[in-house]
Short mmCIF file of C-alpha atoms and ligand atoms in Angstrom, two decimals:
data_model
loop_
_atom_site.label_atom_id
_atom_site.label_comp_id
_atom_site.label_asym_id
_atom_site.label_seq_id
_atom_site.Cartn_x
_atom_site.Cartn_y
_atom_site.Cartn_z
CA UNK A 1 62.01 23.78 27.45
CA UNK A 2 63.45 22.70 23.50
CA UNK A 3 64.12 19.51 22.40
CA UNK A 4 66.58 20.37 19.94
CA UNK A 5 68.55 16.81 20.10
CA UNK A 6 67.51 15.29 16.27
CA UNK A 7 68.26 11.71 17.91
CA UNK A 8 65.54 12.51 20.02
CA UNK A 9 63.72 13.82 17.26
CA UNK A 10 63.59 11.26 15.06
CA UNK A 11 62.71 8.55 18.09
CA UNK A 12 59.61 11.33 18.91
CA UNK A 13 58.60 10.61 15.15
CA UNK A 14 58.77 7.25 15.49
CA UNK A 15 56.25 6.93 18.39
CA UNK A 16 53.90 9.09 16.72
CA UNK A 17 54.17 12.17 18.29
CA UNK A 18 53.83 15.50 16.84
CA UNK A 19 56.20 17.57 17.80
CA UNK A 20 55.46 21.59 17.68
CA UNK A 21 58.69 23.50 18.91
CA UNK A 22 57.48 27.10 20.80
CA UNK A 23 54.03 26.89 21.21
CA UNK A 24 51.83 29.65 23.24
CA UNK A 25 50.25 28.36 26.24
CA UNK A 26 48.71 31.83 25.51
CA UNK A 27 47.23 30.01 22.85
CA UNK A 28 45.94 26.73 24.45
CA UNK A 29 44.56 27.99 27.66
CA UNK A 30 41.32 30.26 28.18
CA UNK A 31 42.55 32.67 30.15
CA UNK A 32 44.76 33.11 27.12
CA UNK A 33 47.88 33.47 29.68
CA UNK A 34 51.24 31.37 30.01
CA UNK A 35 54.62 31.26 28.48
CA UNK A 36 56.04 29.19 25.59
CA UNK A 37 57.23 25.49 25.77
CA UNK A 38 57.14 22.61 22.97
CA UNK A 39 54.38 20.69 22.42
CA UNK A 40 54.28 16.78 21.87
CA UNK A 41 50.89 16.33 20.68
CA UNK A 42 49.92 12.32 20.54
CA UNK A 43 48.40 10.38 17.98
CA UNK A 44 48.26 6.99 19.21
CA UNK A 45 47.64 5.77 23.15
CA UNK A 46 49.67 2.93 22.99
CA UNK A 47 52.95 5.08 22.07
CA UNK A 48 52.22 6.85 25.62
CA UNK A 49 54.52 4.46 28.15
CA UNK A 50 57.11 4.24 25.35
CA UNK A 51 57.09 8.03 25.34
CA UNK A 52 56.70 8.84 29.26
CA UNK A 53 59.97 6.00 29.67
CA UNK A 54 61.80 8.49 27.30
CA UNK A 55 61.22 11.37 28.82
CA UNK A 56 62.01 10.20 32.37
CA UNK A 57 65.14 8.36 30.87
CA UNK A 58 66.55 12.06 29.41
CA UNK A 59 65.14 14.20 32.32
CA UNK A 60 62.52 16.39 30.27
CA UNK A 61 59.83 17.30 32.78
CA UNK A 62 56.43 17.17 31.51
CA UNK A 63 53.05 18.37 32.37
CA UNK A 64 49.24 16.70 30.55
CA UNK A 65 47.25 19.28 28.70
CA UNK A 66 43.44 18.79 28.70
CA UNK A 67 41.54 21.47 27.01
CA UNK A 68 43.16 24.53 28.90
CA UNK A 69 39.80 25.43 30.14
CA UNK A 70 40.37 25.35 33.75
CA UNK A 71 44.34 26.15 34.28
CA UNK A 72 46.33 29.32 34.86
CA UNK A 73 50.01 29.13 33.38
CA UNK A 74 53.05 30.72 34.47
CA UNK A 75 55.29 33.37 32.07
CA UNK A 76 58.11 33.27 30.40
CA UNK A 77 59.81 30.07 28.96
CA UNK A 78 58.35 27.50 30.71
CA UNK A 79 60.23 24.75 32.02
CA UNK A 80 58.70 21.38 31.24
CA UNK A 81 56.98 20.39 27.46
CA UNK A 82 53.55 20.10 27.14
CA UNK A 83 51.89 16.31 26.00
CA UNK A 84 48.51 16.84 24.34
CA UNK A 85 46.54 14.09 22.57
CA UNK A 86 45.33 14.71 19.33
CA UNK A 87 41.76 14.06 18.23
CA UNK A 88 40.90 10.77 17.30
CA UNK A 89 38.00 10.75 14.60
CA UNK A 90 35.33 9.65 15.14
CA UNK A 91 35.70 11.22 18.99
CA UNK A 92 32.42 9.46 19.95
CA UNK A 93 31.12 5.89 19.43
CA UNK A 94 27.65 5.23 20.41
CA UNK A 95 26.55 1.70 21.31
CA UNK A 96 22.78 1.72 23.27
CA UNK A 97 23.12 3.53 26.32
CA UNK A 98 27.03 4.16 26.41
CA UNK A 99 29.15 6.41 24.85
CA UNK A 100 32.59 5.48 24.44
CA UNK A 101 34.07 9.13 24.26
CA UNK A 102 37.90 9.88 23.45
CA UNK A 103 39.24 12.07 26.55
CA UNK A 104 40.07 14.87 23.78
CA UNK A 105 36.60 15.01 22.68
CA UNK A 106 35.38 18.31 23.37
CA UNK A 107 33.14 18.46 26.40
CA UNK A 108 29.87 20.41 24.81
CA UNK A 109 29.89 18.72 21.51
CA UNK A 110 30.09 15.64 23.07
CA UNK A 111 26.81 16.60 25.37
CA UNK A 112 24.66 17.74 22.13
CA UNK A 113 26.13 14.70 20.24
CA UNK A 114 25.01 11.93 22.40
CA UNK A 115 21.66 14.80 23.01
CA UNK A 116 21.08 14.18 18.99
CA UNK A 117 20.73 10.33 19.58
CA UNK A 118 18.53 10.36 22.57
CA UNK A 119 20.60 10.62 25.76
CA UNK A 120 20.59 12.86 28.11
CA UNK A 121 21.60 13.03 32.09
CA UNK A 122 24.53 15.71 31.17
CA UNK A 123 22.67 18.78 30.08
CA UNK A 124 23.99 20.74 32.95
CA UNK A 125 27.76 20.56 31.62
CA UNK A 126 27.17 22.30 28.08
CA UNK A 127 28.30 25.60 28.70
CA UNK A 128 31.35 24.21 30.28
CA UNK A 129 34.33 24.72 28.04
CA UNK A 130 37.20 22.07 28.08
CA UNK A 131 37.64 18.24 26.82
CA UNK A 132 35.66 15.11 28.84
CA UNK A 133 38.90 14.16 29.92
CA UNK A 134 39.56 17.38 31.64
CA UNK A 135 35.73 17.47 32.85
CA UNK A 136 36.26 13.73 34.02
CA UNK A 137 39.36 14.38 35.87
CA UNK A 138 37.84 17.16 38.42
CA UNK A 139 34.43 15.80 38.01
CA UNK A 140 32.98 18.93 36.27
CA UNK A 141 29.48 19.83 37.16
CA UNK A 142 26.41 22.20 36.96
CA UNK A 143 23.37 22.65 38.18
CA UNK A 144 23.25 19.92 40.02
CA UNK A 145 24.84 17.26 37.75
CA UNK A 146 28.12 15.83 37.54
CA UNK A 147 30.06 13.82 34.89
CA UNK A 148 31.35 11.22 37.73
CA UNK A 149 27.52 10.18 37.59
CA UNK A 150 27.62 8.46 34.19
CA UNK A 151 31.15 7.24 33.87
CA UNK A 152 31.15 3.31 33.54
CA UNK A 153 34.66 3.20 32.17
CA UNK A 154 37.74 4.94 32.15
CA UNK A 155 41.22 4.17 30.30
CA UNK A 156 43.89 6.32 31.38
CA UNK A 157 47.53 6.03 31.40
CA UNK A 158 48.68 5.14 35.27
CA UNK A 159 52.00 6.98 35.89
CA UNK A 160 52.54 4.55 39.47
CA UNK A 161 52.17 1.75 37.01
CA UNK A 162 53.44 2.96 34.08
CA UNK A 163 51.16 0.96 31.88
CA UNK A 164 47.46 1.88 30.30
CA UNK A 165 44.77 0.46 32.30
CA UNK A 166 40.80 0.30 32.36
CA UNK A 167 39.50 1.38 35.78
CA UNK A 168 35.55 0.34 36.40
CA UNK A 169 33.50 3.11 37.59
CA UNK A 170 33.29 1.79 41.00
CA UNK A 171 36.66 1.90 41.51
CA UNK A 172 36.62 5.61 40.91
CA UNK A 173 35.74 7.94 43.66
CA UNK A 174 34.26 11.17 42.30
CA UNK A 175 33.73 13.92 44.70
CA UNK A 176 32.59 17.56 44.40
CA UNK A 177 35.40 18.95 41.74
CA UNK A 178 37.46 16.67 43.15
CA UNK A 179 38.38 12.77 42.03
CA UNK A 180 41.10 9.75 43.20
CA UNK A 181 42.93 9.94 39.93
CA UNK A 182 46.27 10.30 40.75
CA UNK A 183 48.00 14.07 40.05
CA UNK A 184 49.82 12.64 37.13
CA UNK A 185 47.56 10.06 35.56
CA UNK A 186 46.39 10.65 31.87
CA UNK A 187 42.84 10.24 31.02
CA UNK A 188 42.69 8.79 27.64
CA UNK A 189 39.22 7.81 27.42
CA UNK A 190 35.48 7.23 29.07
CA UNK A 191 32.67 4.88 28.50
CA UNK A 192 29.38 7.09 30.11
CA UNK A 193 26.63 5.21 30.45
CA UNK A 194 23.41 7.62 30.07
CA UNK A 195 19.63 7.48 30.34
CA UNK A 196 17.25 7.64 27.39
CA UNK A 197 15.18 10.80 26.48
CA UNK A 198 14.03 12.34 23.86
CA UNK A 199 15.85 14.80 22.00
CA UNK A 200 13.44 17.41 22.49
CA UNK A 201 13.28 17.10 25.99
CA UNK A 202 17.01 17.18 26.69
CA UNK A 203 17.10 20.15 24.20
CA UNK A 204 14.91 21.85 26.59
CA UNK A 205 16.88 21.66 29.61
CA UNK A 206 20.14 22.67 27.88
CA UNK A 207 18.11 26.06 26.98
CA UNK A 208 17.19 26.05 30.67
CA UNK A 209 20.70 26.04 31.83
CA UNK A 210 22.03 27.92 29.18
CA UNK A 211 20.00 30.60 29.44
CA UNK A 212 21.23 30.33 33.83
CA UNK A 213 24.32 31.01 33.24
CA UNK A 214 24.21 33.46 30.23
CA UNK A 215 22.65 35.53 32.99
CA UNK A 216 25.29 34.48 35.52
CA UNK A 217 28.77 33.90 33.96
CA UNK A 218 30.93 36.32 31.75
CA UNK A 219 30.41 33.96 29.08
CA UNK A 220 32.16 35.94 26.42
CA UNK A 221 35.33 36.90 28.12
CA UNK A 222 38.72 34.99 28.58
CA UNK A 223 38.16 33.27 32.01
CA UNK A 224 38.91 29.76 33.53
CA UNK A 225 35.54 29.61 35.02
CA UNK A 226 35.66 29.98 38.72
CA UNK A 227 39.14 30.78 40.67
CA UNK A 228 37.73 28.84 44.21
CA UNK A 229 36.17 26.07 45.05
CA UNK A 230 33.09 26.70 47.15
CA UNK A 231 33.52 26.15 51.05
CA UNK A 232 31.24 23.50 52.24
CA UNK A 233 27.69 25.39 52.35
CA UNK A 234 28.42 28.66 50.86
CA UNK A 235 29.65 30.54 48.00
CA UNK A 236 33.26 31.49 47.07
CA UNK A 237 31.50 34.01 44.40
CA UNK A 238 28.78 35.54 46.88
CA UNK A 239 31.40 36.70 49.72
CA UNK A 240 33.57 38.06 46.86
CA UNK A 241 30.78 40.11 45.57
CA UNK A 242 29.70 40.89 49.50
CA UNK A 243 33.09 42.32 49.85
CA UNK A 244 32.70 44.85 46.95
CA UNK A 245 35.35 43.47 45.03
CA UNK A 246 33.74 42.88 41.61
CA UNK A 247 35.92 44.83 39.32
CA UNK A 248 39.01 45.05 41.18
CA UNK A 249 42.40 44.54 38.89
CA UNK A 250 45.75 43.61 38.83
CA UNK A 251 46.65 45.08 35.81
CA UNK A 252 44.16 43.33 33.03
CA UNK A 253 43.93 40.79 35.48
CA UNK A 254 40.08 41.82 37.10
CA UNK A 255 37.51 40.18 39.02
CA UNK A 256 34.78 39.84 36.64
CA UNK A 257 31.59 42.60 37.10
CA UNK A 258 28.99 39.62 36.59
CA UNK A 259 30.40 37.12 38.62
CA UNK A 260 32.48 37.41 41.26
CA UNK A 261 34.20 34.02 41.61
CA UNK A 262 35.26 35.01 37.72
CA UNK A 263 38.50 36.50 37.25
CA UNK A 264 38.88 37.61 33.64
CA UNK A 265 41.80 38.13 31.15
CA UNK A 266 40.58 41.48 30.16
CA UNK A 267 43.86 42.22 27.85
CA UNK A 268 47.28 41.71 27.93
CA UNK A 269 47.13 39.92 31.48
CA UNK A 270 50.61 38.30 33.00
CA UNK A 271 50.38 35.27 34.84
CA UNK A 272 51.72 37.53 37.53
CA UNK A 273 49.01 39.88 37.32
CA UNK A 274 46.78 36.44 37.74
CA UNK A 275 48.52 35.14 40.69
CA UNK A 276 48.51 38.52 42.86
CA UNK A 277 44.89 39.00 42.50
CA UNK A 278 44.01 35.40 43.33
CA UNK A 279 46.44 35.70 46.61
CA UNK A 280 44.62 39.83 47.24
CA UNK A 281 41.26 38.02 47.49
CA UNK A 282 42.27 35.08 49.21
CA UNK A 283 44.02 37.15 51.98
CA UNK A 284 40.88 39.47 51.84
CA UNK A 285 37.57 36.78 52.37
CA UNK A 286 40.13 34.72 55.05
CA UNK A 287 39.87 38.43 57.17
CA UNK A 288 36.53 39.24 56.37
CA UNK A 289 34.91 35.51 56.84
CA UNK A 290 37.45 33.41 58.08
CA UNK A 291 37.43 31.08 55.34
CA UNK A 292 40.28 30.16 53.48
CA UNK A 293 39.23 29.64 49.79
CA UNK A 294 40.78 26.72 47.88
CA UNK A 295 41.99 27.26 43.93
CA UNK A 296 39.54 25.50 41.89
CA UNK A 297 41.81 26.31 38.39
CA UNK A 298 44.65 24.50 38.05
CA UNK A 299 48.24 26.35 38.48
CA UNK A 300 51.42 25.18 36.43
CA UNK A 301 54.13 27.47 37.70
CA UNK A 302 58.02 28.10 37.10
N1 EPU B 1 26.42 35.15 43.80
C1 EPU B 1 26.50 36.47 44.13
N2 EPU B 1 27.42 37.24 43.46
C2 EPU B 1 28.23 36.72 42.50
C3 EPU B 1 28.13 35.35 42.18
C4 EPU B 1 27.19 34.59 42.85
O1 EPU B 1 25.80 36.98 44.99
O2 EPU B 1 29.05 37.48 41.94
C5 EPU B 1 25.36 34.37 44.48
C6 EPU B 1 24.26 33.94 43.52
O3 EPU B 1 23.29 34.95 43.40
C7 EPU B 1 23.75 32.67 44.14
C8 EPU B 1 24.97 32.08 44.82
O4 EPU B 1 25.92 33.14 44.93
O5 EPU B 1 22.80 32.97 45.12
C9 EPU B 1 25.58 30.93 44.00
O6 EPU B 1 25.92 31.42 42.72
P1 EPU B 1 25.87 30.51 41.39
O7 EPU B 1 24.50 29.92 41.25
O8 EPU B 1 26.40 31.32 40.28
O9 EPU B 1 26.77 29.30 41.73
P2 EPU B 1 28.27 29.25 42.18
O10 EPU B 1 28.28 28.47 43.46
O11 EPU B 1 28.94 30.57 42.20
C10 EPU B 1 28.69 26.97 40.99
C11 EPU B 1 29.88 26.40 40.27
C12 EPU B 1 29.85 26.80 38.80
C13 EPU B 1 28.57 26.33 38.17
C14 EPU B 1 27.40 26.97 38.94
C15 EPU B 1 26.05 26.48 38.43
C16 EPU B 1 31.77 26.22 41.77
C17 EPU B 1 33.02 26.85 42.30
N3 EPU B 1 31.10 26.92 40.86
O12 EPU B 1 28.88 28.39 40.99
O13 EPU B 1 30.93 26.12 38.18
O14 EPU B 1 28.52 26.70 36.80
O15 EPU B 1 27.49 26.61 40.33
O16 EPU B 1 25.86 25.15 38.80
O17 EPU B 1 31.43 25.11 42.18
C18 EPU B 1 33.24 26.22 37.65
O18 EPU B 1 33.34 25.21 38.35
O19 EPU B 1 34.21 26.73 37.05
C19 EPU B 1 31.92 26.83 37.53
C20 EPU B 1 31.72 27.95 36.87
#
């Protein structure tokens, strides 16, 4: 999708956005798959309903991108634009306990930032690529913490209402990778409330689970973390691996040899390549177990 119109240029301008005509998905996502679309990256919050009521009013479909951690994008010229916000500076303001944390702060610095002054309660997520707002939107977690857990605060952009609002955190249900924002709300940004440690200590357990899942997770490849959600009570990666299909490709497209709920850009992968091997396992544990395994990464198609 182009916006070629200068009209519509020169209002984009106007609201602050920066407009970047053919970007990659390729380019933005860690899977390092997806077609090309233009970007509208946003500098200021407040332009956001102005800009949504201008898209709608000209018919440009759009889609939110987070960090491009967790989401698997189709080829080809894609047909909606991509919004992104840019990153405020400073992305983190500390005040006691809280951290009020723009949503394109990047997850792990965020997690050793607040770490360096004293708080801890979110050393679990630090290997977990992506921005808080993305991690706030699915509730990331690890080893046994989540980031719905700490979140006093949230600001997002309400599509139903089409205004910015604060939600409190118990208005907020956060479930296992799962949350009641609505599909097209915009997280813009979190106040966490966290517990006081000392550095030292919280430094500890990040080497704890950093050194997990080094051991675990094919850290150094192009991945989106894992495909599936796990059923209730087991593990979407152990019946993968008890199938014997660690390794198998579609294409470049391969389940990952460390861990099996991985499934790893290892080239020139196609989105295509992507989507058959998701839908060749799926069809494969649903035969062998019964169990029909839910995407955990995020799918923008057509
Ligand atoms: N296992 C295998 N073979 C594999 C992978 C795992 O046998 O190829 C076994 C492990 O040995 C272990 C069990 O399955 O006994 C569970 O494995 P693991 O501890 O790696 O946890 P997981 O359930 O596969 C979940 C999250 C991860 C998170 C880890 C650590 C989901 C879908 N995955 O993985 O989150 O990092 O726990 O807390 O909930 C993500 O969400 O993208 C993600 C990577």
């Amino acid at each position: 999708m182009r916006i070629e119109d200068p009209k519509l240029i020169a209002e984009l301008s106007t609201l602050g956005i920066d407009l970047r005509p053919g970007t990659s998905l390729a380019e933005l996502t860690s899977l390092a798959i997806g077609g090309t679309t233009d970007l509208l990256r946003i500098t200021k919050h407040d332009s956001i309903p102005a800009l949504i009521e201008l898209l709608e009013r000209i018919q440009i479909p759009y889609k939110f991108l987070g960090g491009g951690s967790n989401l698997l994008v189709g080829d080809g010229e894609l047909s909606w634009v991509i919004l992104q916000l840019a990153k405020p500076d400073p992305e983190i303001l500390l005040e006691g306990n809280l951290a009020h944390v723009d949503a394109a702060a990047d997850l792990g610095r965020t997690v050793t930032y607040c770490a360096k002054h004293d708080l801890g309660g979110m050393e679990g997520l630090i290997g977990v690529p992506g921005t808080v707002g993305g991690a706030l939107r699915m509730n990331a977690g690890a080893y046994g913490m989540q980031i719905g857990s700490y979140v006093r605060e949230v600001k997002l952009y309400r599509a139903a209402e089409h205004r910015i609002e604060i939600l409190r955190g118990h208005q907020i249900s956060f479930e296992y990778r799962h949350t009641s924002f609505a599909p097209d709300d915009m997280m813009l940004a979190v106040t966490l409330e966290l517990p006081s440690k000392p550095f030292k200590e919280i430094l500890q357990g990040i080497r704890i689970c950093n050194e997990k899942r080094r051991s675990s997770q094919p850290l150094g490849q192009k991945s989106a973390g894992c495909i599936f959600k796990n059923p209730p009570g087991a593990s979407a990666g152990r019946m993968i691996d008890e199938l014997g299909l660690k390794g198998l490709s579609v294409g470049d497209a391969r389940v990952s040899d460390r861990h099996a709920n991985f499934f790893v850009n290892a080239g020139q992968a196609s989105a295509q390549d992507m989507f058959s091997l998701i839908a060749d396992v799926r069809s494969r544990v649903e035969k062998a177990f019964g169990v029909q395994l839910e995407n955990e990464v995020v799918v923008w198609n057509a």
